[in-house]
Amino acid sequence: MKTAERVLLISLELFNLHGEANVSSVDIANEMEISPGNLYYHFKGKELIIEALAKMYQQRMDKILLAPKSTSLSVEEFFYYLLLIFEVSHLFRFLYRNPAEISEKYPHAARRFKKVLAAKESVLFGCLLSFKDQEMIHADHDQLKQMNELIGLIATQAPNYHLLRGMDINKKDYVYHSLSMILFALTPYINLDKEKFAALNRSIQTQPDD
Amino acid sequence: MKTAERVLLISLELFNLHGEANVSSVDIANEMEISPGNLYYHFKGKELIIEALAKMYQQRMDKILLAPKSTSLSVEEFFYYLLLIFEVSHLFRFLYRNPAEISEKYPHAARRFKKVLAAKESVLFGCLLSFKDQEMIHADHDQLKQMNELIGLIATQAPNYHLLRGMDINKKDYVYHSLSMILFALTPYINLDKEKFAALNRSIQTQPDD
């Protein structure tokens, strides 16, 4: 692996574990067992590392967001799709820890982050609209908007919420828990036969090992 | 007003506006136009200010949490009650900005904060249970738990979520918006006649001036 790539992966891990504000360039160099000078040769400051990570996050998320042909998604596939989105967010969870501070300190990275959130919201709303068209969801336009907003709240705030409840968000359990919160919020509107619904519920409740 | 009280009110305002991490004791002294030495005479460090604010928050919230005779609350009163809770949280919103960091830096304050959250959750669950008993809500025990969790997520993460959406959370609009998210999540289960429901919805949508 090239040094620059290693810098990014190790920085990402440190930021996720300790919060971006508590990790300095020197910490990153120490963890990599290279000199701060060598680190500086690759990234001229922490800001550029954050920017590169935000770009990685954007690229990974864009790939997923382009995937669904929302007109043909089943409800089960929609939840699988949400899982993929949650997994990428989980990988870059430091961005979700204190977005206000990240925004202030790293406006470039924040712009990417916000673009991703807007794209995510719009793609998911497209899925909900198509569910309505296919009568897989019974809800008016306003209700779809409120569902989408709840999904957005759960998706963006799940790490902080679960931290607050004393969960270890370095394990992925909270991701499945968040999916089951979304399923609960959508349940009254979903048109899915009992068996399929139970199977979907089970697959979310069964938390695979990390 | 006594100097110590003024310190707390001004600190609270600065923490809410700029985030706790971005406000130093010197900033507080400057804002008050007193010397850092004078500030130190009243509070021996920022930690004690945070601790005193967490205590204020706990006392204000405890007063509200003791209030409801949950066995006689109507759905409308429940939402009014939620509004009171949101308003106190709004007043101390800096605590919700980055709870992980506050926990690490101020364990005493964090313990109070967590106690309040647990009490809040338990009181609200009591209300939901009594709604079920009175058939004002149709849901099984598991659904009530999930409702309560969604309310908890919205209540604790609303400031960060609305910040992320570019809302000015120094205005109280986001509080009403959060209430309407909760109403949406509960709607399929609430047994309220159409007129009453519409009135409740309107009263939440109508955002009074701050």
PDB file of C-alpha atoms in Angstrom, chain A:
ATOM      1  CA  MET A   1       0.000   0.000   0.000  1.00  0.00           C
ATOM      2  CA  LYS A   2       1.277   3.454  -0.803  1.00  0.00           C
ATOM      3  CA  THR A   3       2.117   5.735   2.120  1.00  0.00           C
ATOM      4  CA  ALA A   4      -0.572   8.268   1.172  1.00  0.00           C
ATOM      5  CA  GLU A   5      -3.226   5.554   1.234  1.00  0.00           C
ATOM      6  CA  ARG A   6      -1.972   4.285   4.574  1.00  0.00           C
ATOM      7  CA  VAL A   7      -2.154   7.828   5.956  1.00  0.00           C
ATOM      8  CA  LEU A   8      -5.810   8.012   4.964  1.00  0.00           C
ATOM      9  CA  LEU A   9      -6.782   4.635   6.388  1.00  0.00           C
ATOM     10  CA  ILE A  10      -4.998   5.205   9.685  1.00  0.00           C
ATOM     11  CA  SER A  11      -6.344   8.748  10.004  1.00  0.00           C
ATOM     12  CA  LEU A  12      -9.854   7.473   9.333  1.00  0.00           C
ATOM     13  CA  GLU A  13      -9.485   4.866  12.061  1.00  0.00           C
ATOM     14  CA  LEU A  14      -8.108   7.366  14.576  1.00  0.00           C
ATOM     15  CA  PHE A  15     -10.783   9.974  13.785  1.00  0.00           C
ATOM     16  CA  ASN A  16     -13.531   7.370  14.158  1.00  0.00           C
ATOM     17  CA  LEU A  17     -12.169   6.096  17.463  1.00  0.00           C
ATOM     18  CA  HIS A  18     -11.298   9.372  19.139  1.00  0.00           C
ATOM     19  CA  GLY A  19     -13.139  12.107  17.252  1.00  0.00           C
ATOM     20  CA  GLU A  20     -11.458  14.349  14.708  1.00  0.00           C
ATOM     21  CA  ALA A  21     -10.795  17.132  17.232  1.00  0.00           C
ATOM     22  CA  ASN A  22      -8.760  14.828  19.460  1.00  0.00           C
ATOM     23  CA  VAL A  23      -6.356  13.589  16.789  1.00  0.00           C
ATOM     24  CA  SER A  24      -3.454  15.762  15.576  1.00  0.00           C
ATOM     25  CA  SER A  25      -1.116  15.309  12.618  1.00  0.00           C
ATOM     26  CA  VAL A  26       1.560  14.281  15.086  1.00  0.00           C
ATOM     27  CA  ASP A  27      -0.717  11.548  16.473  1.00  0.00           C
ATOM     28  CA  ILE A  28      -1.181  10.238  12.946  1.00  0.00           C
ATOM     29  CA  ALA A  29       2.569  10.267  12.259  1.00  0.00           C
ATOM     30  CA  ASN A  30       3.207   8.507  15.585  1.00  0.00           C
ATOM     31  CA  GLU A  31       0.623   5.826  14.879  1.00  0.00           C
ATOM     32  CA  MET A  32       2.244   5.227  11.470  1.00  0.00           C
ATOM     33  CA  GLU A  33       5.720   5.306  12.949  1.00  0.00           C
ATOM     34  CA  ILE A  34       6.881   7.889  10.439  1.00  0.00           C
ATOM     35  CA  SER A  35       8.215  11.375  11.090  1.00  0.00           C
ATOM     36  CA  PRO A  36       5.854  14.382  11.025  1.00  0.00           C
ATOM     37  CA  GLY A  37       8.048  15.644   8.172  1.00  0.00           C
ATOM     38  CA  ASN A  38       7.378  12.530   6.142  1.00  0.00           C
ATOM     39  CA  LEU A  39       3.648  12.870   6.811  1.00  0.00           C
ATOM     40  CA  TYR A  40       3.805  16.497   5.744  1.00  0.00           C
ATOM     41  CA  TYR A  41       5.451  15.428   2.491  1.00  0.00           C
ATOM     42  CA  HIS A  42       2.276  13.481   1.670  1.00  0.00           C
ATOM     43  CA  PHE A  43      -0.370  15.776   3.156  1.00  0.00           C
ATOM     44  CA  LYS A  44       0.343  19.407   3.889  1.00  0.00           C
ATOM     45  CA  GLY A  45      -1.681  19.474   7.099  1.00  0.00           C
ATOM     46  CA  LYS A  46      -4.673  17.773   8.680  1.00  0.00           C
ATOM     47  CA  GLU A  47      -7.093  19.815   6.605  1.00  0.00           C
ATOM     48  CA  LEU A  48      -5.959  18.056   3.436  1.00  0.00           C
ATOM     49  CA  ILE A  49      -6.349  14.659   5.072  1.00  0.00           C
ATOM     50  CA  ILE A  50      -9.932  15.487   6.083  1.00  0.00           C
ATOM     51  CA  GLU A  51     -10.620  16.793   2.583  1.00  0.00           C
ATOM     52  CA  ALA A  52      -9.253  13.575   1.025  1.00  0.00           C
ATOM     53  CA  LEU A  53     -11.367  11.461   3.379  1.00  0.00           C
ATOM     54  CA  ALA A  54     -14.481  13.478   2.572  1.00  0.00           C
ATOM     55  CA  LYS A  55     -13.745  12.860  -1.102  1.00  0.00           C
ATOM     56  CA  MET A  56     -13.384   9.103  -0.477  1.00  0.00           C
ATOM     57  CA  TYR A  57     -16.692   9.181   1.395  1.00  0.00           C
ATOM     58  CA  GLN A  58     -18.365  11.034  -1.454  1.00  0.00           C
ATOM     59  CA  GLN A  59     -17.036   8.616  -4.081  1.00  0.00           C
ATOM     60  CA  ARG A  60     -18.075   5.524  -2.141  1.00  0.00           C
ATOM     61  CA  MET A  61     -21.509   6.944  -1.486  1.00  0.00           C
ATOM     62  CA  ASP A  62     -21.992   8.146  -5.067  1.00  0.00           C
ATOM     63  CA  LYS A  63     -21.365   4.635  -6.334  1.00  0.00           C
ATOM     64  CA  ILE A  64     -24.137   3.294  -4.103  1.00  0.00           C
ATOM     65  CA  LEU A  65     -26.505   6.150  -4.835  1.00  0.00           C
ATOM     66  CA  LEU A  66     -26.234   5.548  -8.574  1.00  0.00           C
ATOM     67  CA  ALA A  67     -27.093   1.884  -8.196  1.00  0.00           C
ATOM     68  CA  PRO A  68     -30.822   1.566  -7.564  1.00  0.00           C
ATOM     69  CA  LYS A  69     -33.213   1.492 -10.403  1.00  0.00           C
ATOM     70  CA  SER A  70     -35.762   2.770  -7.947  1.00  0.00           C
ATOM     71  CA  THR A  71     -38.610   1.806 -10.245  1.00  0.00           C
ATOM     72  CA  SER A  72     -37.880  -1.872  -9.759  1.00  0.00           C
ATOM     73  CA  LEU A  73     -36.789  -2.039  -6.122  1.00  0.00           C
ATOM     74  CA  SER A  74     -38.710  -4.277  -3.746  1.00  0.00           C
ATOM     75  CA  VAL A  75     -39.223  -3.242  -0.111  1.00  0.00           C
ATOM     76  CA  GLU A  76     -36.669  -5.857   0.945  1.00  0.00           C
ATOM     77  CA  GLU A  77     -34.155  -4.520  -1.550  1.00  0.00           C
ATOM     78  CA  PHE A  78     -34.813  -1.011  -0.293  1.00  0.00           C
ATOM     79  CA  PHE A  79     -33.759  -2.076   3.198  1.00  0.00           C
ATOM     80  CA  TYR A  80     -30.725  -3.850   1.847  1.00  0.00           C
ATOM     81  CA  TYR A  81     -29.917  -0.666   0.020  1.00  0.00           C
ATOM     82  CA  LEU A  82     -30.304   1.341   3.254  1.00  0.00           C
ATOM     83  CA  LEU A  83     -27.904  -1.122   4.877  1.00  0.00           C
ATOM     84  CA  LEU A  84     -25.277  -0.397   2.223  1.00  0.00           C
ATOM     85  CA  ILE A  85     -25.700   3.333   2.829  1.00  0.00           C
ATOM     86  CA  PHE A  86     -25.446   2.887   6.596  1.00  0.00           C
ATOM     87  CA  GLU A  87     -22.311   0.796   6.179  1.00  0.00           C
ATOM     88  CA  VAL A  88     -20.502   3.511   4.254  1.00  0.00           C
ATOM     89  CA  SER A  89     -21.677   6.121   6.768  1.00  0.00           C
ATOM     90  CA  HIS A  90     -20.415   3.829   9.521  1.00  0.00           C
ATOM     91  CA  LEU A  91     -17.009   3.656   7.854  1.00  0.00           C
ATOM     92  CA  PHE A  92     -16.805   7.470   7.866  1.00  0.00           C
ATOM     93  CA  ARG A  93     -18.726   7.985  11.103  1.00  0.00           C
ATOM     94  CA  PHE A  94     -16.361  10.657  12.400  1.00  0.00           C
ATOM     95  CA  LEU A  95     -18.021  13.040   9.917  1.00  0.00           C
ATOM     96  CA  TYR A  96     -21.329  12.551  11.755  1.00  0.00           C
ATOM     97  CA  ARG A  97     -19.987  13.115  15.248  1.00  0.00           C
ATOM     98  CA  ASN A  98     -19.981  16.893  15.330  1.00  0.00           C
ATOM     99  CA  PRO A  99     -20.976  18.134  11.892  1.00  0.00           C
ATOM    100  CA  ALA A 100     -21.272  21.730  13.107  1.00  0.00           C
ATOM    101  CA  GLU A 101     -17.641  21.811  14.113  1.00  0.00           C
ATOM    102  CA  ILE A 102     -16.458  19.981  11.007  1.00  0.00           C
ATOM    103  CA  SER A 103     -18.392  22.509   8.906  1.00  0.00           C
ATOM    104  CA  GLU A 104     -16.673  25.423  10.564  1.00  0.00           C
ATOM    105  CA  LYS A 105     -13.178  23.989  10.487  1.00  0.00           C
ATOM    106  CA  TYR A 106     -13.264  22.271   7.093  1.00  0.00           C
ATOM    107  CA  PRO A 107     -15.650  24.081   4.748  1.00  0.00           C
ATOM    108  CA  HIS A 108     -14.479  22.136   1.658  1.00  0.00           C
ATOM    109  CA  ALA A 109     -15.029  18.755   3.261  1.00  0.00           C
ATOM    110  CA  ALA A 110     -18.324  19.976   4.697  1.00  0.00           C
ATOM    111  CA  ARG A 111     -19.530  20.968   1.251  1.00  0.00           C
ATOM    112  CA  ARG A 112     -18.916  17.435  -0.018  1.00  0.00           C
ATOM    113  CA  PHE A 113     -20.607  15.966   3.032  1.00  0.00           C
ATOM    114  CA  LYS A 114     -23.701  18.095   2.526  1.00  0.00           C
ATOM    115  CA  LYS A 115     -23.833  17.248  -1.173  1.00  0.00           C
ATOM    116  CA  VAL A 116     -23.840  13.566  -0.283  1.00  0.00           C
ATOM    117  CA  LEU A 117     -26.634  14.049   2.243  1.00  0.00           C
ATOM    118  CA  ALA A 118     -28.751  15.920  -0.294  1.00  0.00           C
ATOM    119  CA  ALA A 119     -28.158  13.254  -2.947  1.00  0.00           C
ATOM    120  CA  LYS A 120     -28.997  10.500  -0.484  1.00  0.00           C
ATOM    121  CA  GLU A 121     -32.213  12.217   0.515  1.00  0.00           C
ATOM    122  CA  SER A 122     -33.263  12.725  -3.072  1.00  0.00           C
ATOM    123  CA  VAL A 123     -32.519   9.124  -4.148  1.00  0.00           C
ATOM    124  CA  LEU A 124     -34.373   7.700  -1.157  1.00  0.00           C
ATOM    125  CA  PHE A 125     -37.341   9.943  -1.852  1.00  0.00           C
ATOM    126  CA  GLY A 126     -37.333   8.614  -5.420  1.00  0.00           C
ATOM    127  CA  CYS A 127     -37.585   5.090  -4.020  1.00  0.00           C
ATOM    128  CA  LEU A 128     -40.503   6.047  -1.771  1.00  0.00           C
ATOM    129  CA  LEU A 129     -42.303   7.733  -4.670  1.00  0.00           C
ATOM    130  CA  SER A 130     -41.931   4.659  -6.813  1.00  0.00           C
ATOM    131  CA  PHE A 131     -43.247   2.486  -3.953  1.00  0.00           C
ATOM    132  CA  LYS A 132     -46.293   4.697  -3.883  1.00  0.00           C
ATOM    133  CA  ASP A 133     -46.760   4.394  -7.664  1.00  0.00           C
ATOM    134  CA  GLN A 134     -46.586   0.628  -7.383  1.00  0.00           C
ATOM    135  CA  GLU A 135     -48.912   0.675  -4.369  1.00  0.00           C
ATOM    136  CA  MET A 136     -46.266  -0.962  -2.239  1.00  0.00           C
ATOM    137  CA  ILE A 137     -46.681   1.972   0.124  1.00  0.00           C
ATOM    138  CA  HIS A 138     -50.006   3.633   0.952  1.00  0.00           C
ATOM    139  CA  ALA A 139     -49.334   7.265   1.788  1.00  0.00           C
ATOM    140  CA  ASP A 140     -49.910  10.723   0.378  1.00  0.00           C
ATOM    141  CA  HIS A 141     -47.106  12.945  -0.856  1.00  0.00           C
ATOM    142  CA  ASP A 142     -46.843  14.775   2.428  1.00  0.00           C
ATOM    143  CA  GLN A 143     -46.518  11.543   4.373  1.00  0.00           C
ATOM    144  CA  LEU A 144     -43.790  10.366   2.002  1.00  0.00           C
ATOM    145  CA  LYS A 145     -41.894  13.568   2.713  1.00  0.00           C
ATOM    146  CA  GLN A 146     -42.215  12.999   6.442  1.00  0.00           C
ATOM    147  CA  MET A 147     -41.041   9.404   6.098  1.00  0.00           C
ATOM    148  CA  ASN A 148     -38.051  10.565   4.142  1.00  0.00           C
ATOM    149  CA  GLU A 149     -37.243  13.105   6.795  1.00  0.00           C
ATOM    150  CA  LEU A 150     -37.441  10.515   9.562  1.00  0.00           C
ATOM    151  CA  ILE A 151     -35.155   8.230   7.556  1.00  0.00           C
ATOM    152  CA  GLY A 152     -32.730  11.153   7.162  1.00  0.00           C
ATOM    153  CA  LEU A 153     -32.804  11.902  10.870  1.00  0.00           C
ATOM    154  CA  ILE A 154     -32.174   8.285  11.819  1.00  0.00           C
ATOM    155  CA  ALA A 155     -29.479   7.867   9.158  1.00  0.00           C
ATOM    156  CA  THR A 156     -27.511  10.955  10.121  1.00  0.00           C
ATOM    157  CA  GLN A 157     -27.995  10.970  13.898  1.00  0.00           C
ATOM    158  CA  ALA A 158     -27.818   7.253  14.666  1.00  0.00           C
ATOM    159  CA  PRO A 159     -24.135   7.291  15.723  1.00  0.00           C
ATOM    160  CA  ASN A 160     -24.630  10.168  18.166  1.00  0.00           C
ATOM    161  CA  TYR A 161     -27.874   8.758  19.485  1.00  0.00           C
ATOM    162  CA  HIS A 162     -26.370   5.358  20.173  1.00  0.00           C
ATOM    163  CA  LEU A 163     -23.268   6.900  21.707  1.00  0.00           C
ATOM    164  CA  LEU A 164     -25.548   8.762  24.066  1.00  0.00           C
ATOM    165  CA  ARG A 165     -27.200   5.476  25.034  1.00  0.00           C
ATOM    166  CA  GLY A 166     -23.800   4.068  25.915  1.00  0.00           C
ATOM    167  CA  MET A 167     -23.520   1.757  22.900  1.00  0.00           C
ATOM    168  CA  ASP A 168     -20.108   1.050  21.409  1.00  0.00           C
ATOM    169  CA  ILE A 169     -20.556   2.491  17.937  1.00  0.00           C
ATOM    170  CA  ASN A 170     -17.309   0.962  16.768  1.00  0.00           C
ATOM    171  CA  LYS A 171     -19.301  -2.234  16.520  1.00  0.00           C
ATOM    172  CA  LYS A 172     -21.926  -2.283  13.834  1.00  0.00           C
ATOM    173  CA  ASP A 173     -24.911  -3.366  15.985  1.00  0.00           C
ATOM    174  CA  TYR A 174     -26.306   0.133  16.023  1.00  0.00           C
ATOM    175  CA  VAL A 175     -26.631   0.041  12.228  1.00  0.00           C
ATOM    176  CA  TYR A 176     -29.123  -2.833  12.418  1.00  0.00           C
ATOM    177  CA  HIS A 177     -30.878  -1.181  15.294  1.00  0.00           C
ATOM    178  CA  SER A 178     -31.274   1.962  13.186  1.00  0.00           C
ATOM    179  CA  LEU A 179     -32.698  -0.052  10.302  1.00  0.00           C
ATOM    180  CA  SER A 180     -35.293  -1.542  12.626  1.00  0.00           C
ATOM    181  CA  MET A 181     -36.265   1.968  13.753  1.00  0.00           C
ATOM    182  CA  ILE A 182     -36.822   2.897  10.110  1.00  0.00           C
ATOM    183  CA  LEU A 183     -38.833  -0.254   9.506  1.00  0.00           C
ATOM    184  CA  PHE A 184     -40.992   0.615  12.516  1.00  0.00           C
ATOM    185  CA  ALA A 185     -41.652   4.122  11.197  1.00  0.00           C
ATOM    186  CA  LEU A 186     -42.597   2.804   7.744  1.00  0.00           C
ATOM    187  CA  THR A 187     -44.559  -0.269   8.847  1.00  0.00           C
ATOM    188  CA  PRO A 188     -48.025   1.316   9.031  1.00  0.00           C
ATOM    189  CA  TYR A 189     -47.697   2.372   5.386  1.00  0.00           C
ATOM    190  CA  ILE A 190     -46.014  -0.656   3.858  1.00  0.00           C
ATOM    191  CA  ASN A 191     -48.083  -3.031   1.808  1.00  0.00           C
ATOM    192  CA  LEU A 192     -46.206  -6.278   2.364  1.00  0.00           C
ATOM    193  CA  ASP A 193     -47.744  -9.662   3.153  1.00  0.00           C
ATOM    194  CA  LYS A 194     -47.295 -10.934   6.682  1.00  0.00           C
ATOM    195  CA  GLU A 195     -44.711 -13.593   5.877  1.00  0.00           C
ATOM    196  CA  LYS A 196     -42.492 -11.325   3.844  1.00  0.00           C
ATOM    197  CA  PHE A 197     -42.736  -8.667   6.504  1.00  0.00           C
ATOM    198  CA  ALA A 198     -41.750 -11.116   9.254  1.00  0.00           C
ATOM    199  CA  ALA A 199     -38.796 -12.307   7.175  1.00  0.00           C
ATOM    200  CA  LEU A 200     -37.632  -8.732   6.603  1.00  0.00           C
ATOM    201  CA  ASN A 201     -37.993  -7.951  10.290  1.00  0.00           C
ATOM    202  CA  ARG A 202     -36.008 -11.059  11.217  1.00  0.00           C
ATOM    203  CA  SER A 203     -33.206 -10.264   8.789  1.00  0.00           C
ATOM    204  CA  ILE A 204     -32.816  -6.841  10.382  1.00  0.00           C
ATOM    205  CA  GLN A 205     -33.036  -8.151  13.938  1.00  0.00           C
ATOM    206  CA  THR A 206     -30.436 -10.826  13.285  1.00  0.00           C
ATOM    207  CA  GLN A 207     -27.264  -8.959  13.735  1.00  0.00           C
ATOM    208  CA  PRO A 208     -24.459 -10.670  11.904  1.00  0.00           C
ATOM    209  CA  ASP A 209     -21.044 -10.676  13.501  1.00  0.00           C
ATOM    210  CA  ASP A 210     -18.868  -7.819  12.471  1.00  0.00           C
TER     211      ASP A 210
END
